[in-house]
Backbone as numpy.savetxt, mean C-alpha at the origin, in Angstrom:
# Nx Ny Nz CAx CAy CAz Cx Cy Cz
-14.00 -15.20 -14.90 -14.93 -14.08 -14.81 -14.06 -12.82 -14.73
-14.36 -11.92 -15.56 -13.39 -10.52 -15.75 -14.13 -9.41 -15.00
-13.39 -8.79 -14.24 -13.71 -7.51 -13.51 -13.37 -6.35 -13.94
-12.98 -6.31 -15.02 -12.14 -4.85 -16.01 -13.22 -3.95 -15.88
-14.46 -4.12 -16.05 -15.51 -3.29 -16.08 -15.92 -2.60 -15.11
-15.95 -3.52 -13.70 -16.18 -3.12 -12.55 -15.22 -2.43 -11.63
-14.00 -2.80 -11.91 -12.90 -2.13 -11.54 -12.76 -0.89 -11.96
-12.85 -0.75 -13.48 -12.70 0.62 -14.12 -13.65 1.58 -13.78
-14.97 1.16 -13.38 -16.06 2.00 -13.22 -15.43 2.89 -11.76
-14.96 2.10 -10.90 -14.61 2.45 -9.57 -13.53 3.54 -9.78
-12.57 3.10 -10.82 -11.35 4.02 -10.85 -11.60 5.21 -11.76
-12.55 5.23 -12.54 -12.99 6.55 -13.15 -13.41 7.36 -12.25
-14.50 6.84 -11.48 -15.24 8.02 -10.32 -14.50 8.19 -9.36
-13.54 7.43 -8.86 -12.73 8.01 -7.77 -11.66 8.97 -8.56
-11.25 8.76 -9.49 -10.19 9.63 -10.26 -10.92 11.07 -10.42
-12.27 11.15 -10.79 -13.02 12.16 -10.80 -13.20 13.13 -9.64
-13.21 12.49 -8.64 -13.23 12.97 -7.28 -12.01 13.67 -6.85
-11.09 12.80 -7.04 -9.70 13.33 -6.76 -9.29 14.69 -7.55
-9.67 14.86 -8.89 -9.58 15.93 -9.47 -10.33 17.19 -9.16
-11.48 16.84 -8.51 -12.35 17.84 -8.26 -11.61 18.58 -6.78
-11.10 17.58 -6.06 -10.54 18.31 -4.87 -8.78 18.74 -4.97
-8.20 18.26 -5.59 -6.77 18.48 -5.56 -6.41 19.65 -6.80
-6.97 20.88 -6.54 -7.17 22.03 -7.39 -7.07 23.30 -6.57
-6.46 24.26 -7.13 -6.38 25.45 -6.40 -5.48 26.49 -7.17
-5.45 27.66 -6.77 -4.86 28.96 -7.59 -3.20 28.86 -7.21
-2.71 28.09 -6.44 -1.20 28.22 -6.00 -0.89 27.18 -7.07
-0.69 27.27 -8.33 -0.33 26.55 -9.32 0.90 25.47 -8.94
1.96 25.97 -8.49 2.93 24.89 -8.49 2.95 24.00 -7.28
1.98 24.39 -6.03 1.69 23.70 -5.25 0.85 22.39 -5.55
-0.36 22.79 -6.24 -1.36 21.91 -6.77 -0.85 21.00 -7.74
0.31 21.42 -8.83 0.73 20.68 -9.78 1.64 19.59 -8.91
2.34 19.75 -8.02 3.22 19.05 -7.34 2.22 17.87 -6.66
1.13 18.31 -6.16 0.18 17.67 -5.18 -0.45 16.71 -6.17
-0.82 17.26 -7.44 -1.58 16.05 -8.35 -0.73 15.20 -8.87
0.63 15.57 -9.26 1.28 14.94 -10.06 1.50 13.55 -10.18
1.54 12.77 -9.06 1.49 11.44 -8.96 0.21 10.86 -9.45
-1.02 11.35 -9.10 -1.89 10.77 -9.66 -2.10 10.54 -11.14
-1.64 11.72 -11.82 -1.50 11.75 -13.14 -0.59 10.62 -13.87
0.25 10.11 -12.86 1.09 8.96 -13.33 0.43 7.64 -13.26
-0.63 7.48 -12.93 -1.33 6.30 -12.96 -1.71 5.85 -11.60
-0.95 4.37 -11.38 -1.48 3.75 -10.12 -2.59 2.75 -10.11
-2.65 1.59 -9.21 -3.45 0.92 -9.52 -4.94 1.14 -8.82
-4.83 2.01 -7.75 -6.17 2.40 -7.28 -6.67 1.34 -6.39
-5.75 0.45 -5.86 -6.25 -0.64 -5.09 -7.00 -0.42 -3.73
-6.59 0.54 -2.92 -7.23 1.01 -1.96 -8.85 1.30 -2.13
-8.87 2.41 -3.06 -10.40 2.61 -3.27 -11.07 1.68 -3.94
-10.58 0.72 -4.79 -11.30 -0.49 -5.23 -11.60 -1.36 -4.08
-10.91 -1.73 -3.10 -11.08 -2.38 -2.03 -12.34 -1.71 -1.50
-12.10 -0.47 -1.06 -13.13 0.28 -0.28 -14.47 0.40 -0.87
-14.66 0.43 -2.13 -16.01 0.63 -2.75 -16.73 -0.82 -3.28
-15.71 -1.93 -3.32 -16.04 -3.26 -3.27 -16.59 -3.59 -1.98
-15.94 -3.15 -0.96 -16.71 -3.63 0.41 -17.84 -2.75 0.87
-17.97 -1.57 0.24 -19.29 -1.20 0.64 -20.26 -1.95 -0.28
-20.09 -2.12 -1.64 -20.96 -2.67 -2.47 -21.31 -4.18 -2.01
-20.45 -4.74 -1.18 -20.83 -6.12 -0.73 -21.89 -6.12 0.27
-21.98 -4.93 1.10 -22.95 -4.92 1.96 -24.12 -3.78 1.70
-24.27 -3.36 0.32 -25.25 -2.63 -0.33 -25.15 -1.28 0.08
-23.88 -0.71 0.14 -23.61 0.75 0.28 -23.80 1.68 -0.74
-23.68 2.95 -0.63 -24.12 3.98 -1.32 -22.94 4.42 -2.14
-22.92 4.26 -3.39 -21.76 4.42 -4.43 -21.22 5.83 -4.36
-21.94 6.97 -4.29 -21.48 8.09 -4.28 -20.52 8.50 -3.05
-20.91 8.17 -1.68 -20.13 7.98 -0.61 -19.04 7.43 -0.80
-19.12 5.99 -1.22 -17.77 5.11 -1.35 -16.89 5.89 -2.32
-17.17 6.31 -3.36 -16.40 7.09 -4.37 -15.58 8.00 -3.50
-16.19 9.00 -2.72 -15.54 9.92 -2.01 -14.42 9.29 -1.22
-15.13 8.42 -0.31 -14.03 7.66 0.80 -12.76 6.92 0.28
-13.17 6.53 -1.14 -12.01 5.91 -1.68 -11.10 6.97 -2.30
-11.61 8.30 -2.58 -10.60 9.09 -2.91 -9.91 9.64 -1.89
-10.58 9.61 -0.55 -9.72 10.06 0.49 -8.84 9.08 0.88
-8.85 7.76 0.65 -7.84 6.82 1.14 -6.80 7.01 -0.05
-7.12 7.13 -1.12 -6.22 7.35 -2.15 -5.02 8.61 -2.05
-5.87 9.48 -1.60 -5.04 10.85 -1.29 -4.13 10.68 -0.13
-4.68 10.00 0.80 -3.81 9.56 1.81 -2.72 8.97 1.58
-2.55 8.11 0.81 -1.96 6.93 0.48 -0.63 7.85 -0.54
-1.19 8.68 -1.31 -0.24 9.62 -1.99 0.42 10.29 -1.23
-0.15 10.95 -0.21 0.83 11.59 0.79 1.90 11.08 1.31
1.74 9.45 1.73 2.78 8.99 2.11 3.90 8.75 1.34
3.45 8.27 0.19 4.41 8.14 -0.99 5.34 9.33 -1.22
4.80 10.59 -1.28 5.65 11.71 -1.60 6.72 11.74 -0.43
6.20 11.46 0.91 7.24 11.83 1.96 8.20 10.59 1.98
7.63 9.35 1.87 8.60 8.13 1.67 9.65 8.33 0.70
9.40 8.90 -0.54 10.49 8.93 -1.70 11.40 10.00 -1.04
11.03 11.17 -0.31 11.96 12.17 0.11 12.83 11.29 1.38
12.39 10.54 2.06 12.98 9.98 3.17 13.97 8.70 2.65
13.49 8.15 1.72 14.52 6.91 1.15 15.19 7.40 -0.13
15.19 8.97 -0.47 15.75 9.44 -1.50 15.87 8.78 -2.75
14.55 8.29 -2.90 14.35 7.70 -4.22 14.23 8.83 -5.45
14.66 8.65 -6.63 14.50 9.60 -7.73 13.27 9.13 -8.61
12.85 7.89 -8.78 11.74 7.50 -9.57 10.71 6.75 -9.04
9.40 7.12 -9.47 8.25 6.60 -8.79 7.35 6.52 -9.95
6.85 5.26 -10.30 5.75 4.85 -11.29 6.25 5.52 -12.77
7.80 5.21 -12.73 8.45 5.16 -14.13 8.73 6.75 -14.31
8.27 7.79 -13.24 8.61 9.23 -13.61 9.54 9.60 -12.42
10.04 10.77 -12.67 10.85 11.43 -11.46 9.99 11.77 -10.18
10.47 11.62 -9.08 9.62 11.75 -7.93 9.39 13.21 -7.85
8.46 13.50 -6.89 8.13 14.88 -6.68 9.09 15.76 -6.24
10.05 15.19 -5.21 10.86 16.07 -4.60 12.19 16.35 -5.74
12.37 15.37 -6.60 13.12 15.49 -7.74 12.62 16.51 -8.57
11.42 16.47 -8.95 10.89 17.52 -10.02 10.81 19.03 -9.46
10.21 19.13 -8.11 9.69 20.37 -7.54 10.73 20.92 -6.35
11.71 19.87 -5.98 12.55 20.39 -4.95 11.86 19.72 -3.50
12.68 19.57 -2.41 12.25 18.99 -1.08 11.39 19.88 -0.30
11.31 21.07 -0.41 10.39 22.04 0.56 9.20 21.87 -0.20
9.03 22.03 -1.53 7.52 22.24 -2.14 6.92 20.61 -2.20
7.77 19.75 -2.27 7.36 18.29 -2.17 6.67 18.26 -0.64
7.16 18.45 0.38 6.91 18.27 1.85 5.50 19.27 1.85
5.62 20.13 1.31 3.95 21.17 1.18 2.97 20.34 0.48
3.42 19.73 -0.72 2.47 18.67 -1.54 1.94 17.60 -0.59
2.87 16.78 0.21 2.49 16.02 1.07 1.30 16.38 2.17
1.85 17.61 2.93 0.87 18.27 3.85 -0.35 18.57 3.20
-0.42 19.09 2.12 -1.74 19.54 1.52 -2.59 18.30 1.17
-2.06 17.12 0.86 -2.70 15.89 0.72 -3.03 15.37 1.84
-2.51 15.40 2.84 -2.88 14.94 4.11 -4.05 15.79 4.54
-4.24 17.08 4.48 -5.37 17.49 4.97 -6.41 17.33 4.04
-6.23 17.30 2.95 -7.26 17.00 1.53 -7.92 15.91 2.04
-6.99 14.91 2.18 -7.76 13.65 2.38 -8.77 13.45 3.61
-8.42 14.55 4.90 -9.59 14.57 5.78 -10.80 15.27 5.37
-10.67 16.27 4.45 -11.39 16.99 3.85 -12.62 16.23 3.20
-12.01 15.24 2.32 -12.64 14.24 1.30 -13.43 13.33 2.44
-12.93 12.88 3.37 -13.53 11.85 4.22 -14.91 12.45 4.77
-14.46 13.92 5.37 -15.60 14.54 5.88 -16.73 14.45 5.16
-16.51 14.96 3.60 -17.69 14.99 3.01 -18.28 13.67 2.51
-17.53 12.68 2.62 -18.21 11.18 2.13 -19.05 10.93 3.37
-18.85 11.48 4.67 -19.58 10.81 5.86 -20.78 12.12 6.15
-20.81 13.26 5.36 -21.63 14.12 6.02 -23.12 13.66 5.59
-23.76 14.18 6.66 -25.21 13.81 6.72 -25.54 12.39 7.27
-24.54 11.51 7.75 -24.78 10.33 8.39 -24.74 10.51 9.81
-24.92 9.45 10.56 -25.25 9.78 11.97 -23.93 10.01 12.66
-23.96 10.66 13.86 -22.72 11.18 14.22 -21.96 10.05 14.67
-22.34 8.76 15.39 -21.58 7.74 15.86 -20.82 7.11 14.39
-21.37 7.04 13.26 -20.75 6.57 12.26 -19.62 7.61 11.83
-19.84 8.84 11.77 -18.97 9.78 11.32 -17.63 9.75 12.30
-18.03 9.55 13.77 -16.81 9.28 14.63 -16.05 8.43 14.42
-16.80 7.11 14.23 -16.05 6.00 13.85 -15.40 5.80 12.53
-15.61 6.59 11.43 -14.97 6.78 10.29 -13.56 7.57 10.66
-13.64 8.57 11.30 -12.56 9.48 11.59 -11.54 8.67 12.43
-12.10 8.00 13.53 -11.40 7.09 14.34 -10.53 6.34 13.56
-11.02 5.59 12.59 -10.24 4.46 11.54 -9.28 5.25 10.60
-9.71 6.37 10.35 -8.71 7.33 9.41 -7.51 7.79 10.16
-7.84 8.25 11.58 -6.74 9.03 12.35 -5.63 7.92 12.73
-6.50 6.69 13.30 -5.55 5.51 13.40 -4.49 5.05 12.47
-5.06 5.09 11.30 -4.41 4.74 10.11 -2.97 5.57 9.95
-3.16 6.79 10.06 -1.81 7.77 10.04 -1.06 7.62 10.87
-1.59 7.55 12.37 -0.53 7.22 13.29 0.03 6.01 13.13
-0.55 4.82 12.89 -0.03 3.59 12.51 1.03 3.39 11.56
0.63 4.22 10.44 1.68 4.10 9.09 2.75 5.03 9.60
2.68 5.88 10.26 4.01 6.73 10.73 4.63 5.65 11.58
4.29 5.07 12.44 4.94 4.17 13.21 5.55 3.09 12.32
4.74 2.68 11.19 5.48 1.55 10.42 6.59 2.05 9.82
6.53 3.30 9.20 7.73 4.11 8.43 8.75 4.35 9.50
8.60 4.57 10.74 9.79 4.67 11.46 10.53 3.68 11.83
9.79 2.39 11.95 10.28 1.07 12.27 11.00 0.74 10.96
10.33 0.68 9.58 11.21 0.49 8.57 12.43 1.27 8.52
12.71 2.48 8.85 13.78 3.27 8.85 14.88 2.72 9.69
14.19 2.47 11.06 15.16 1.67 11.99 15.85 0.55 11.74
14.90 -0.08 10.94 15.35 -1.48 10.47 16.55 -1.50 9.48
16.84 -0.54 8.72 18.10 -0.18 7.94 19.34 -0.25 8.74
19.14 0.19 10.05 20.47 0.48 10.94 20.53 -0.70 11.60
19.54 -1.90 11.91 19.73 -2.78 12.42 20.45 -3.96 11.79
21.54 -4.89 12.25 21.94 -5.98 11.77 21.06 -6.99 11.40
20.24 -7.50 12.45 19.37 -8.57 12.51 17.88 -8.14 12.76
16.85 -8.74 11.98 15.37 -8.31 12.20 14.79 -9.47 12.06
13.81 -9.85 13.17 13.15 -11.08 13.06 11.89 -11.03 11.98
11.67 -12.16 11.75 10.30 -12.49 10.75 9.19 -11.60 11.41
8.99 -11.81 12.74 7.80 -11.38 13.63 7.99 -9.95 13.51
9.23 -9.32 13.68 9.36 -7.83 13.77 9.04 -7.25 11.93
9.50 -7.92 11.13 8.99 -7.40 10.03 7.76 -7.60 9.53
6.86 -8.55 9.94 5.35 -8.71 9.62 4.73 -7.57 10.54
5.03 -7.27 11.64 4.65 -6.11 12.28 4.83 -4.76 11.73
6.13 -4.74 11.07 6.32 -3.54 10.45 5.41 -3.11 9.27
5.53 -4.31 8.50 4.40 -4.03 7.14 3.26 -4.03 7.42
2.45 -4.58 8.70 1.27 -4.36 9.01 0.82 -3.16 9.21
1.79 -2.31 9.75 1.41 -0.95 10.28 1.89 -0.07 9.10
2.83 -0.23 8.15 3.40 0.59 7.03 2.48 0.49 5.83
1.97 -0.72 5.62 1.18 -0.98 4.49 -0.17 -1.49 4.62
-0.48 -2.63 5.41 -1.39 -3.22 5.57 -2.68 -2.20 6.40
-2.46 -1.52 7.27 -3.30 -0.63 8.10 -4.17 -0.19 7.06
-3.59 0.49 6.04 -4.46 1.22 4.97 -5.42 0.51 4.10
-5.12 -0.86 4.00 -5.88 -1.65 3.08 -7.08 -2.02 4.28
-6.98 -2.28 5.57 -7.99 -2.60 6.33 -8.72 -1.53 6.81
-8.33 -0.39 6.68 -8.98 0.90 6.69 -9.83 1.16 5.56
-9.27 0.91 4.49 -10.31 0.83 3.43 -11.54 -0.10 3.41
-11.17 -1.26 3.70 -12.30 -2.36 3.69 -13.08 -1.95 4.74
-12.91 -1.62 5.93 -13.93 -1.29 7.19 -14.42 0.07 6.97
-13.84 0.92 6.24 -14.63 2.13 5.89 -15.73 1.95 4.79
-15.55 0.95 4.00 -16.53 0.59 2.75 -17.78 -0.28 3.65
-17.11 -0.74 4.60 -18.66 -1.66 5.65 -19.33 -0.61 6.38
-18.54 0.36 6.63 -19.26 1.60 7.59 -19.98 2.31 6.70
-19.64 2.47 5.69 -20.49 3.34 4.66 -21.87 2.73 4.47
-21.79 1.35 4.32 -22.92 0.52 4.16 -23.72 0.28 5.11
-23.16 0.62 6.34 -24.14 0.52 7.59 -23.86 -0.93 8.18
-22.85 -1.56 7.86 -22.45 -2.98 8.14 -22.55 -3.05 9.88
-22.85 -4.43 10.36 -22.67 -4.67 11.81 -21.39 -4.58 11.93
-21.09 -4.53 13.59 -19.73 -4.59 14.01 -19.00 -5.89 13.72
-19.58 -6.90 13.60 -19.28 -8.23 13.07 -18.64 -8.02 11.80
-19.48 -7.61 10.81 -19.18 -7.36 9.46 -17.87 -6.65 9.12
-18.08 -5.39 9.84 -16.88 -4.35 9.47 -15.51 -4.79 10.24
-15.63 -5.69 11.22 -14.24 -6.41 11.79 -14.06 -7.68 10.82
-14.83 -8.06 10.25 -14.37 -9.07 9.17 -13.87 -8.48 7.93
-14.52 -7.33 7.64 -13.71 -6.65 6.40 -12.26 -6.11 6.88
-12.19 -5.67 7.93 -10.85 -5.24 8.62 -9.84 -6.42 8.60
-10.22 -7.77 9.04 -9.51 -8.59 8.74 -8.96 -9.03 7.38
-9.90 -8.84 6.48 -9.74 -9.21 5.06 -8.69 -8.15 4.53
-8.64 -6.99 4.95 -8.10 -6.06 4.35 -6.48 -5.95 4.86
-6.48 -6.10 6.25 -5.35 -6.38 6.98 -4.38 -7.52 6.45
-5.01 -8.65 6.22 -4.33 -9.75 5.73 -4.02 -9.68 4.30
-4.79 -9.07 3.58 -4.62 -8.76 1.91 -3.37 -7.70 1.98
-3.26 -6.70 2.78 -2.14 -5.95 2.83 -0.93 -6.33 3.09
-0.75 -7.21 4.03 0.43 -8.23 4.21 0.72 -8.86 3.23
-0.02 -9.74 2.69 0.31 -10.56 1.66 1.02 -9.56 0.44
0.05 -8.63 0.33 0.51 -7.50 -1.10 2.02 -6.91 -0.73
2.25 -6.74 0.55 3.70 -5.92 0.77 4.67 -7.25 0.69
4.47 -8.41 1.09 5.46 -9.47 0.94 5.65 -9.73 -0.73
4.78 -9.66 -1.52 4.77 -9.72 -2.90 5.54 -8.83 -3.41
5.06 -7.37 -2.95 5.94 -6.05 -3.40 7.53 -6.14 -3.26
7.82 -7.01 -1.86 9.11 -7.04 -1.75 9.78 -8.09 -2.57
9.08 -9.12 -2.97 9.51 -10.07 -3.86 9.67 -9.28 -5.07
8.78 -8.58 -5.81 9.04 -7.89 -7.20 10.16 -7.21 -7.08
10.39 -6.42 -5.90 11.73 -5.56 -5.98 12.99 -6.50 -6.30
12.88 -7.76 -5.98 13.94 -8.59 -6.51 14.01 -8.87 -7.82
12.73 -9.33 -8.43 12.54 -10.26 -9.42 11.86 -9.38 -10.82
11.42 -8.09 -10.52 10.87 -7.62 -11.45 11.76 -6.57 -12.47
11.65 -6.32 -13.41 12.60 -5.21 -14.25 11.97 -3.89 -13.84
12.84 -3.03 -14.36 12.61 -1.41 -13.77 11.38 -1.02 -14.53
10.92 -1.25 -15.71 9.74 -0.90 -16.27 8.52 -1.19 -15.35
8.47 -2.76 -14.92 7.49 -3.05 -14.37 7.42 -2.61 -12.93
8.60 -2.24 -12.17 8.49 -1.77 -10.96 8.21 -0.27 -10.81
8.46 0.43 -11.86 8.34 1.78 -11.77 9.39 2.81 -11.09
10.47 1.95 -10.44 11.49 2.44 -9.56 12.77 1.66 -10.23
13.95 2.20 -9.56 15.22 1.69 -9.83 15.20 0.03 -9.50
15.42 -0.68 -10.24 15.79 -2.29 -9.75 16.74 -2.33 -8.58
16.52 -3.24 -7.65 17.34 -3.32 -6.56 17.42 -2.27 -5.60
16.43 -1.50 -5.69 16.68 -0.12 -4.70 16.56 -0.51 -3.16
15.27 -1.54 -3.09 15.46 -2.13 -1.83 16.83 -2.67 -0.97
17.63 -3.34 -2.09 18.87 -3.70 -1.45 19.76 -2.49 -1.21
19.66 -1.61 -2.04 20.59 -0.25 -1.91 20.13 0.45 -0.65
19.14 0.54 -0.62 18.61 1.34 0.77 18.54 0.45 2.14
19.16 -0.67 2.10 19.47 -1.69 3.20 17.88 -2.08 3.71
16.73 -2.38 2.91 15.66 -2.73 3.69 15.74 -4.30 4.03
15.12 -4.36 5.26 15.27 -5.94 5.78 13.85 -6.52 5.48
13.58 -6.90 4.32 12.59 -7.43 3.93 12.57 -9.14 4.31
11.37 -9.53 4.03 11.50 -11.00 4.52 12.47 -11.82 3.74
12.76 -11.56 2.50 13.62 -12.11 1.67 15.05 -12.09 2.30
15.45 -10.95 2.76 16.84 -10.73 3.31 16.91 -11.34 4.48
15.46 -11.36 5.54 15.71 -12.00 6.88 15.98 -13.40 6.65
15.14 -14.17 5.68 15.17 -15.67 5.23 16.74 -15.97 4.87
17.10 -15.28 3.93 18.37 -15.75 3.39 19.78 -15.29 4.35
19.60 -14.51 5.02 20.51 -14.37 6.51 20.79 -15.53 7.14
19.44 -15.90 7.33 19.28 -17.23 8.24 19.85 -18.53 7.71
19.80 -18.51 6.36 20.09 -19.70 5.33 21.26 -19.94 4.81
21.97 -18.66 4.13 23.01 -18.64 3.69 24.38 -18.95 3.97
25.33 -19.23 3.20 26.53 -19.82 3.95 27.46 -18.53 4.45
28.50 -18.52 5.20 29.14 -17.53 5.89 29.70 -16.46 4.71
30.03 -17.22 3.69 30.67 -16.34 2.43 29.53 -15.34 2.06
28.55 -16.18 1.75 27.28 -15.41 1.01 26.75 -14.38 2.16
26.60 -14.80 3.24 26.03 -13.60 4.25 27.09 -12.38 4.33
28.38 -12.63 4.02 29.19 -11.70 3.89 29.13 -10.59 2.65
28.66 -11.17 1.57 28.05 -10.55 0.33 27.03 -9.70 0.66
26.04 -10.44 1.26 24.88 -9.50 1.65 25.01 -8.41 2.62
25.68 -8.56 3.61 25.98 -7.57 4.63 26.89 -6.54 3.97
27.79 -6.99 3.12 28.67 -5.63 2.35 27.85 -5.07 1.47
26.81 -5.70 0.75 26.02 -4.72 -0.21 24.66 -3.94 0.11
24.15 -4.66 1.25 22.83 -4.21 1.57 23.02 -2.86 2.47
22.42 -2.00 1.88 22.66 -0.61 2.31 23.66 0.27 1.90
24.45 -0.39 0.81 25.56 0.52 0.34 25.25 1.39 -1.23
24.83 2.57 -0.80 24.30 2.99 -1.99 25.28 3.47 -3.09
26.40 3.00 -2.93 27.64 3.05 -3.76 27.71 1.72 -4.41
26.80 0.81 -4.41 27.15 -0.70 -4.94 26.97 -0.69 -6.23
27.87 -1.47 -7.10 27.65 -1.39 -8.18 26.60 -2.27 -8.97
25.95 -2.05 -10.16 25.06 -2.91 -10.40 25.26 -4.56 -10.43
26.67 -4.98 -10.85 27.00 -6.23 -10.80 26.97 -6.73 -9.13
27.22 -5.61 -8.42 27.31 -6.28 -6.78 25.72 -6.57 -6.25
25.14 -5.44 -6.71 23.40 -5.61 -6.40 23.01 -6.99 -6.81
23.42 -7.32 -8.15 22.78 -8.29 -8.99 23.49 -9.92 -8.16
24.30 -9.65 -7.69 25.08 -10.94 -7.15 24.43 -10.96 -5.63
24.22 -10.00 -5.11 23.47 -10.20 -3.74 22.09 -10.57 -4.01
21.27 -10.21 -4.98 19.91 -10.36 -5.09 19.94 -11.93 -5.36
20.72 -12.49 -6.37 20.78 -13.76 -6.91 20.97 -14.84 -5.15
21.94 -14.38 -4.53 21.95 -14.93 -3.13 20.26 -14.99 -2.62
19.95 -13.82 -2.27 18.77 -13.89 -1.39 17.63 -14.42 -2.19
17.45 -14.58 -3.38 16.51 -15.22 -4.22 16.68 -16.74 -3.95
17.66 -17.24 -3.97 17.97 -18.66 -3.75 17.55 -19.19 -2.45
17.73 -18.48 -1.76 17.21 -19.11 -0.18 15.85 -18.54 0.15
15.29 -17.50 -0.47 14.21 -17.08 0.29 12.99 -16.89 -0.79
12.98 -16.99 -2.06 11.90 -16.61 -2.99 10.60 -17.49 -2.57
10.65 -18.82 -2.61 9.61 -19.64 -2.35 8.91 -19.41 -0.98
9.87 -19.23 -0.08 9.40 -19.30 1.39 8.63 -17.91 1.51
9.19 -16.81 0.67 8.27 -15.67 0.75 6.90 -15.65 0.18
6.80 -16.47 -1.11 5.55 -16.55 -1.67 4.43 -17.39 -0.69
5.31 -18.54 -0.22 4.30 -19.54 0.69 3.76 -18.54 1.74
4.64 -17.73 2.52 4.19 -16.84 3.63 3.02 -15.64 2.96
3.05 -15.26 1.78 2.20 -14.27 1.15 0.73 -15.05 0.93
0.91 -16.45 0.73 -0.16 -17.38 0.39 -0.94 -17.45 1.66
-0.20 -17.65 2.83 -0.69 -17.98 4.01 -1.79 -16.80 4.55
-1.12 -15.43 4.20 -1.94 -14.48 4.56 -3.15 -14.05 3.64
-2.89 -14.38 2.32 -4.02 -14.43 1.21 -5.22 -15.27 1.69
-4.74 -16.60 2.25 -5.84 -17.33 2.69 -6.65 -16.87 3.96
-5.96 -16.32 4.89 -6.43 -15.54 5.82 -7.41 -14.53 5.53
-7.01 -13.76 4.62 -8.06 -12.82 3.95 -9.22 -13.22 3.25
-9.23 -14.31 2.54 -10.26 -15.03 2.01 -11.30 -15.74 3.33
-10.53 -16.26 4.26 -11.28 -16.80 5.29 -12.26 -15.77 6.01
-11.90 -14.47 6.21 -12.49 -13.33 6.59 -13.50 -13.03 5.49
-13.15 -12.72 4.35 -14.52 -12.44 3.40 -15.57 -13.63 3.31
-15.25 -14.81 3.56 -16.30 -15.85 3.41 -16.87 -15.67 4.88
-16.58 -15.09 5.74 -17.21 -15.31 6.88 -18.48 -14.36 6.94
-18.59 -13.26 5.82 -19.60 -12.22 5.66 -20.62 -12.95 4.57
-21.95 -12.51 5.18 -23.18 -12.66 4.27 -23.19 -11.83 3.16
-22.69 -12.37 1.93 -22.81 -11.46 0.79 -24.05 -10.77 0.27
-24.02 -9.39 0.20 -25.63 -8.82 -0.43 -25.35 -8.63 -1.83
-24.08 -8.58 -2.31 -23.78 -8.22 -3.72 -22.57 -9.35 -4.12
-23.06 -10.27 -4.87 -22.09 -11.49 -5.65 -21.05 -10.85 -6.34
-21.39 -9.83 -6.93 -20.09 -9.43 -7.76 -18.98 -8.90 -6.98
-19.34 -8.05 -6.04 -18.41 -7.37 -5.13 -17.72 -8.38 -4.53
-18.45 -9.60 -3.94 -17.64 -10.56 -2.99 -16.71 -11.26 -4.10
-17.21 -11.62 -5.30 -16.15 -12.45 -6.15 -15.03 -11.28 -6.62
-15.07 -9.95 -6.63 -14.19 -9.02 -7.07 -13.00 -9.12 -5.78
-13.64 -9.07 -4.67 -12.71 -9.00 -3.39 -11.85 -10.19 -3.29
-12.65 -11.51 -3.63 -11.73 -12.66 -3.65 -10.78 -12.39 -4.91
-11.12 -12.13 -5.92 -10.24 -12.05 -7.06 -8.97 -11.13 -6.70
-9.15 -10.11 -5.76 -8.02 -8.96 -5.56 -7.31 -9.94 -4.67
-7.89 -10.77 -3.68 -6.79 -11.31 -2.72 -5.81 -12.29 -3.65
-6.48 -13.14 -4.50 -5.83 -14.07 -5.28 -4.82 -13.34 -6.32
-5.17 -12.46 -6.80 -4.38 -11.65 -7.87 -3.03 -11.13 -7.05
-3.22 -10.95 -5.89 -1.92 -10.09 -5.25 -0.71 -11.26 -5.26
-1.10 -12.34 -5.06 -0.17 -13.43 -4.99 0.47 -13.90 -6.45
-0.58 -13.80 -7.30 -0.38 -14.21 -8.88 0.43 -13.10 -9.56
0.83 -12.08 -8.86 1.44 -11.04 -9.44 2.90 -11.65 -10.19
3.32 -12.76 -9.49 4.79 -13.36 -9.74 4.53 -13.57 -11.34
3.58 -13.62 -11.86 3.31 -13.99 -13.26 3.56 -12.50 -14.10
């Protein structure tokens, strides 16, 4: 079953909402703020939100607005992440701070942060006060937890060894929390019960963990065009992904020495990065895919615990979870 039309309808309408809100008369600021939206992106979080709302019979107009809010929030984090990681390419284009400079990029991120709350406010305008309070609680909590996750990710770069448990906790905070917020906000828009909203939260959280594990895998096996950023940038930045953690556990002393020498070395040559990547892949690739599968199955289990009011939405959410891991192809 193809969900192309279903997903495209969501993407088109969410994009329209984003365009409506990210405009103003301070041209350079708004150009910098809108820049990454024009570069494309999967709009995965808005799709999850709208489909979760559809699943329980929610109102599309509110869902489109809330979907725009989470995408705007996500883009704010990308702009600031690129500054912190000193990345020069995002979605195959120069990053915002490369094109406009760091001060303007910080301001663009700040603007998107504020705009995300403005859009969310409009999404829930006219609903009961309890629902509005719950929506903002989910959103605020997400920003706090994402910040914690980013801080942990940065701290891990300076730690010699990171455990698998620490890694999963970090990606849960940095990536998965916005997936869970998207799914639960969709349930909230539809007036879902506490049990249904919690199930959607678990769906999103486990999907987000699976998604980030596969993203880390793609950082090793995809080419630069597919990645939209420099190949092996995670190795150069010293990211302690599940693949690195597993390889450091299993590799020979000589191989560990190569990993230690290359990981986090921003002056490493392409040859050195490739050699390091091959060692990491040898010990960790299948293990990482198996772990992603486990979290995908947890996401599906949560999804199946809900009584679907919209079969197409349920199947679309199932497809998203399965496709996350199938991105290896």
